[in-house]
Amino acid sequence: MCGIVGYIGKRQATPILISGLRRLEYRGYDSAGVAVHNGESSRVVRCCGKLSNLEQKLALEPVPGMLGIGHTRWATHGKPSDENAHPHKAGGVSVVHNGIIENHVALRNELEEEGVTFSSDTDTEIFAHLIHREMRGGAEALARGVQQVLRKVQGAYAIVVMDDADPSTLVAAKSASPLVIGLGDGENYVASDVTAILDETRDMIFVEEQELATVRPSGVHITDLDGNPVERAPRRINWSVVQAEKQGYRHFMQKEIFEQPRAVADTLAGRLDRERGDVKLDGIDLDVRSIRRVVFVACGTSYHASLIGKFLVESLARIPTEVDLASEFRYRDPLIGSGDLVIGISQSGETADTMAAMKMAREKGATLLAVSNVLESSIPRMADHAFYTHAGPEIGVASTKAFVTQLASLVLIAAYLGRRSGALDRGRGDELLGELAELPKKMSDVIEHSAQLQVIARRYGGAKGFLFLGRGNQYPIALEGALKLKEISYIHAEGYAAGEMKHGPIALIDETMPVIVIAPRGAHYEKVISNLTEVRARDGKIVAIATRGDTEIGSAADEVVMVPTAAPEILPLLTALPLQLLAYYVAVSKGTDIDQPRNLAKSVTVE
Ligand code: F6R
């Protein structure tokens, strides 16, 4: 997501901060800024757009000093703008922050009641005001003030703080967002990513969860959030810059698959209202009882997410729902009008067909809701309501974490509609939220077993074609599994509704055809097992994706990949993961260009 660099020592900070931020540019950002302390006071320079804009500004108003913090922002709360760019400053306290503060509304209200005026829409500015309040209240050291504030904050953060009153100290802390300290000689560095400071030093200390580091030119002191000292030896990092950008993973796609539990936690952050069995969706205020029908429009992977959205909206909100490919919808003069809620799903927020379909729906009088990963991109900007997935920048062309966070978003949106349509009662709502809260842990569990998919990929990766079968809300997962394999391994793959098999694709099956069957325990289990038996009878090789505890399926399949059990609404977020891993490892074995597969672009802004 966003990038952080900090410096304290004996050289001018600004060039070090800028070159560190430049190293993080590949991840995407919409604004940037620095705060530099000249020994007496600090000054913030920040602006929207590229780092070159910031450099131009700094050329006009240089900020000399040997202590500084810098940031590239990828907007989550508050649109990209000069005011929302980091660092944020309150009194003498300047802060940069990666992550999302879940209880930001309550904290902001509390500060506003005390008379604090905010100058941005960000959750980060809250940190600056809270730390400033602690320092004014007599906290004996910046580290102590930061500690006090972190006790009040829920959510994910990597923060770096400096205070005008103490030019010899940087304080950094971490919870669920990466943070690393780089060690120099009479100078030290802080960064969100190794890449940012690899040109300066290779000796690094990785800050762990709920730890706080006090960084001075002469050394680094790490404690837990209660102030108890933590001993941690530095590590020598031998990665190349390219390896470091991928955080040690071989490909961005692999990194993005593995970071999905975190991405989904970010999607959910601050949106679960367990007390009311409801969801809190900032930026969405729909008159749900007047919605006659929901229509999803999207392309590619986002279309597959929409197909699952139909199941969710119909089962949780009991509102009739249709799904259309945006490229078809826009050219078929659809029957659409007021009373229709058109939900456009787009990771990039820039897909030409999705945008055109939504524009047409608007002209016909529909209400528009956009689900996107990119704040202030065209599609959410044109919609009446916008929901952001908060997956962080997705660099691999084949979508993984964006897809899974779209699914998590759709569970939230369907629950929102259900609670307001009256179809979802508080008890069931709360059960669902409980399931969502458990989800990141269950996803990690699947990902921890990735080695099995590596073996399966090696065993079947030489096949000429694959078939993916699923029923109900696992049918779109079959489509998505097939799409992932096609995109990055260039092997032909078909996704089919399992019940359709005997209407045609069964003719393809022989001993050379691997068939991936998604067969979790649940409503369709027996039916899927009977499809599986039909494949078996024709010597097809079966890889079953099943739920843990299923002791029957082993005798019907050649390979079984187990995922944790979960509510039917949640299961697609788990069964999608082995299929991503399978596609990834098959592509690795074929040596294709995984992050930039041939003929594909990340953002399809033309028809
Ligand atoms: C597949 C993939 C594409 C996109 C499609 C829509 O891995 O990424 O199929 O899903 O091009 O893109 P967005 O979601 O940006 O509208």
Short mmCIF file of C-alpha atoms in Angstrom, two decimals, residues 282 330 342 354 385 403 405 430 442 464:
data_model
loop_
_atom_site.label_atom_id
_atom_site.label_comp_id
_atom_site.label_asym_id
_atom_site.label_seq_id
_atom_site.Cartn_x
_atom_site.Cartn_y
_atom_site.Cartn_z
CA ASP A 282 -18.97 4.83 4.83
CA ARG A 330 -23.97 -1.93 -22.97
CA VAL A 342 -26.60 -1.21 -10.74
CA THR A 354 -17.83 -1.31 -17.19
CA HIS A 385 -22.15 5.49 -4.06
CA PHE A 403 -10.81 -10.76 -6.52
CA THR A 405 -11.37 -8.65 -1.49
CA ASP A 430 -23.95 -11.29 13.74
CA LYS A 442 -8.69 -19.45 7.78
CA LYS A 464 -3.04 -30.03 -22.54
#
